[in-house]
Short mmCIF file of C-alpha atoms in Angstrom, two decimals:
data_model
loop_
_atom_site.label_atom_id
_atom_site.label_comp_id
_atom_site.label_asym_id
_atom_site.label_seq_id
_atom_site.Cartn_x
_atom_site.Cartn_y
_atom_site.Cartn_z
CA UNK A 1 52.17 52.78 120.60
CA UNK A 2 53.13 51.82 116.89
CA UNK A 3 53.43 55.85 114.77
CA UNK A 4 52.88 55.44 111.04
CA UNK A 5 52.78 58.29 108.98
CA UNK A 6 50.52 57.81 106.22
CA UNK A 7 51.19 60.09 103.10
CA UNK A 8 51.74 60.43 98.91
CA UNK A 9 50.46 62.88 96.14
CA UNK A 10 46.86 63.60 96.02
CA UNK A 11 45.04 60.43 94.18
CA UNK A 12 48.16 57.80 94.62
CA UNK A 13 44.82 56.27 97.62
CA UNK A 14 46.01 56.53 100.92
CA UNK A 15 42.93 56.70 102.20
CA UNK A 16 43.37 52.61 100.81
CA UNK A 17 46.06 51.70 102.40
CA UNK A 18 44.68 53.60 106.19
CA UNK A 19 42.26 51.66 105.21
CA UNK A 20 44.15 48.76 104.56
CA UNK A 21 45.55 49.13 109.04
CA UNK A 22 42.57 49.44 109.90
CA UNK A 23 40.92 46.17 108.54
CA UNK A 24 44.29 44.59 110.68
CA UNK A 25 43.98 46.89 114.37
CA UNK A 26 45.15 49.98 114.36
CA UNK A 27 43.40 53.43 115.45
CA UNK A 28 43.99 55.09 111.95
CA UNK A 29 43.37 58.89 111.64
CA UNK A 30 42.87 61.32 108.58
CA UNK A 31 44.18 64.68 108.40
CA UNK A 32 41.29 65.52 105.69
CA UNK A 33 38.74 64.96 108.08
CA UNK A 34 40.55 66.13 111.55
CA UNK A 35 40.64 69.39 108.90
CA UNK A 36 36.85 69.09 108.27
CA UNK A 37 35.99 69.35 111.56
CA UNK A 38 38.33 71.93 113.34
CA UNK A 39 36.58 74.80 110.56
CA UNK A 40 33.43 73.10 111.43
CA UNK A 41 30.49 76.31 111.70
CA UNK A 42 31.82 77.75 115.87
CA UNK A 43 35.27 76.91 115.58
CA UNK A 44 37.52 78.94 115.91
CA UNK A 45 39.33 78.69 112.27
CA UNK A 46 36.37 79.00 110.95
CA UNK A 47 36.02 82.57 112.11
CA UNK A 48 39.80 82.94 111.31
CA UNK A 49 39.26 81.43 107.47
CA UNK A 50 35.81 83.50 106.87
CA UNK A 51 37.31 86.88 107.80
CA UNK A 52 40.30 85.94 105.79
CA UNK A 53 39.07 85.64 102.61
CA UNK A 54 35.35 86.70 102.81
CA UNK A 55 31.77 85.11 103.50
CA UNK A 56 31.75 84.13 99.13
CA UNK A 57 33.71 80.89 100.37
CA UNK A 58 30.11 79.70 102.72
CA UNK A 59 28.15 77.73 101.41
CA UNK A 60 24.27 77.57 101.82
CA UNK A 61 24.08 75.97 104.71
CA UNK A 62 27.06 78.34 106.49
CA UNK A 63 29.72 75.62 106.06
CA UNK A 64 32.67 76.30 104.41
CA UNK A 65 32.20 75.66 100.12
CA UNK A 66 35.85 72.92 100.06
CA UNK A 67 35.37 73.02 96.27
CA UNK A 68 35.43 77.37 96.60
CA UNK A 69 38.76 77.08 98.34
CA UNK A 70 39.81 74.49 96.71
CA UNK A 71 39.42 77.15 92.67
CA UNK A 72 40.74 79.32 94.99
CA UNK A 73 44.10 78.01 95.88
CA UNK A 74 44.99 77.21 92.53
CA UNK A 75 44.11 80.63 90.78
CA UNK A 76 44.17 82.77 93.24
CA UNK A 77 49.06 83.59 94.32
CA UNK A 78 49.07 83.95 97.76
CA UNK A 79 45.85 81.81 98.90
CA UNK A 80 47.10 79.33 100.26
CA UNK A 81 49.60 79.43 102.08
CA UNK A 82 47.22 82.19 103.67
CA UNK A 83 45.00 79.71 104.53
CA UNK A 84 47.74 77.41 105.24
CA UNK A 85 49.03 79.12 107.78
CA UNK A 86 44.98 79.82 109.13
CA UNK A 87 44.34 75.67 109.47
CA UNK A 88 48.69 74.10 109.10
CA UNK A 89 49.12 74.49 113.32
CA UNK A 90 45.59 73.95 113.72
CA UNK A 91 45.94 70.88 112.27
CA UNK A 92 48.76 69.04 113.51
CA UNK A 93 48.03 70.87 117.12
CA UNK A 94 44.31 68.73 116.95
CA UNK A 95 46.47 65.36 115.39
CA UNK A 96 48.90 65.15 118.40
CA UNK A 97 46.30 65.42 120.69
CA UNK A 98 44.58 62.32 118.89
CA UNK A 99 47.79 60.55 119.06
CA UNK A 100 48.92 61.77 122.40
CA UNK A 101 44.57 60.23 123.30
CA UNK A 102 45.16 56.55 121.81
CA UNK A 103 48.23 56.47 123.54
CA UNK A 104 45.75 56.67 126.86
CA UNK A 105 43.64 54.29 125.70
CA UNK A 106 46.71 51.92 125.21
CA UNK A 107 46.19 51.32 121.42
CA UNK A 108 49.02 49.27 119.89
CA UNK A 109 49.58 50.71 116.76
CA UNK A 110 47.85 54.02 115.41
CA UNK A 111 48.78 55.27 111.37
CA UNK A 112 47.99 58.93 110.45
CA UNK A 113 47.05 60.26 106.96
CA UNK A 114 48.78 63.13 106.21
CA UNK A 115 48.57 64.67 102.72
CA UNK A 116 50.80 67.40 103.66
CA UNK A 117 53.09 64.96 106.38
CA UNK A 118 56.65 66.51 104.98
CA UNK A 119 55.46 69.53 103.93
CA UNK A 120 53.85 70.40 107.20
CA UNK A 121 57.54 69.00 108.85
CA UNK A 122 55.50 66.32 110.41
CA UNK A 123 58.14 63.26 110.37
CA UNK A 124 59.38 63.46 113.61
CA UNK A 125 55.73 62.90 115.21
CA UNK A 126 55.78 58.97 113.07
CA UNK A 127 57.83 56.12 114.02
CA UNK A 128 57.51 55.20 110.64
CA UNK A 129 56.54 57.03 107.50
CA UNK A 130 54.35 55.17 104.42
CA UNK A 131 54.82 56.75 101.12
CA UNK A 132 52.11 55.64 98.65
CA UNK A 133 52.90 55.84 94.81
CA UNK A 134 51.40 55.81 91.74
CA UNK A 135 51.70 56.12 88.18
CA UNK A 136 51.27 59.85 87.35
CA UNK A 137 48.85 59.63 84.77
CA UNK A 138 46.96 57.75 87.21
CA UNK A 139 47.18 60.19 90.10
CA UNK A 140 46.08 62.47 87.14
CA UNK A 141 42.55 60.62 86.21
CA UNK A 142 42.04 59.83 88.86
CA UNK A 143 42.07 63.78 90.12
CA UNK A 144 39.57 63.99 87.77
CA UNK A 145 37.31 61.59 88.74
CA UNK A 146 36.92 62.35 92.48
CA UNK A 147 36.82 66.53 91.73
CA UNK A 148 34.90 66.08 89.34
CA UNK A 149 37.80 68.59 87.23
CA UNK A 150 39.54 68.30 84.51
CA UNK A 151 43.06 66.87 83.38
CA UNK A 152 44.27 70.31 83.19
CA UNK A 153 42.58 71.39 86.96
CA UNK A 154 43.97 68.39 88.57
CA UNK A 155 47.60 68.29 87.46
CA UNK A 156 47.70 71.71 88.60
CA UNK A 157 47.14 70.19 91.92
CA UNK A 158 49.37 68.35 92.00
CA UNK A 159 51.52 70.44 90.66
CA UNK A 160 51.56 72.88 94.07
CA UNK A 161 52.30 69.98 95.82
CA UNK A 162 56.12 68.34 97.11
CA UNK A 163 56.36 66.27 93.59
CA UNK A 164 56.16 62.17 94.29
CA UNK A 165 59.68 61.53 93.88
CA UNK A 166 60.37 63.47 96.38
CA UNK A 167 59.19 62.52 99.07
CA UNK A 168 59.50 57.93 98.26
CA UNK A 169 63.93 59.87 99.00
CA UNK A 170 61.87 60.43 102.32
CA UNK A 171 59.98 57.63 102.83
CA UNK A 172 60.89 54.86 105.07
CA UNK A 173 58.75 52.47 103.36
CA UNK A 174 56.39 53.18 100.14
CA UNK A 175 53.43 50.86 99.21
CA UNK A 176 52.33 51.38 95.42
CA UNK A 177 48.88 51.44 94.89
CA UNK A 178 48.15 50.54 91.11
CA UNK A 179 44.59 49.92 91.68
CA UNK A 180 43.26 46.69 93.37
CA UNK A 181 42.55 47.10 97.02
CA UNK A 182 43.13 42.98 97.27
CA UNK A 183 46.39 43.91 96.32
CA UNK A 184 47.11 47.00 98.37
CA UNK A 185 46.34 45.15 101.86
CA UNK A 186 47.98 42.71 101.34
CA UNK A 187 50.38 45.30 100.79
CA UNK A 188 49.33 46.97 103.62
CA UNK A 189 49.66 43.45 106.31
CA UNK A 190 52.62 41.80 105.00
CA UNK A 191 54.28 45.73 105.77
CA UNK A 192 52.49 46.25 109.61
CA UNK A 193 53.84 42.37 110.17
CA UNK A 194 57.52 43.59 109.59
CA UNK A 195 57.52 46.31 111.47
CA UNK A 196 55.94 44.32 113.87
CA UNK A 197 59.01 42.04 114.10
CA UNK A 198 61.47 44.76 113.86
CA UNK A 199 59.84 46.58 116.86
CA UNK A 200 60.14 43.67 119.04
CA UNK A 201 63.68 42.41 117.74
CA UNK A 202 65.09 45.67 118.69
CA UNK A 203 63.30 45.51 122.23
CA UNK A 204 65.31 42.43 122.74
#
């Protein structure tokens, strides 16, 4: 099974690229969704996070308040590292489990959206790493609109991530998202055809 890792800065359009892969028949996984699942009430990670950060990061419905966690990460020194030390090993383990499950089900390919792929050292889990890019100003505007925050907060979020330029250097492939979904889907389709042809050529 061809394993494709999809990463990029916040607001770059990773989900759009994975949607493109899904449309052409690939199994797709989302590490953000996996992260939400592993911290659902009743899961071990949920209790670990609440015990570490306190009940004020729990919303009225009993779930973790992701907005409160995000604010804490941006404003409280050491909180990001503490949260990552709890969640990242669990998220990586669950991602590997789900990819192995796809292999057992004989899926032809799997694309996984991993926001912190390079930061977590997950490159070796994939045959190909795709980095999604956009201009810095576009990233700020998208984050601001998506999260309902001002541009300064959006810039702070980008500042704690690996610079986009570094991700591009580490990438096997790059897809630019200018905001036109059809163009992104065409790029994904073209890329996948290329990857499959390369794989068949290597086998020959």
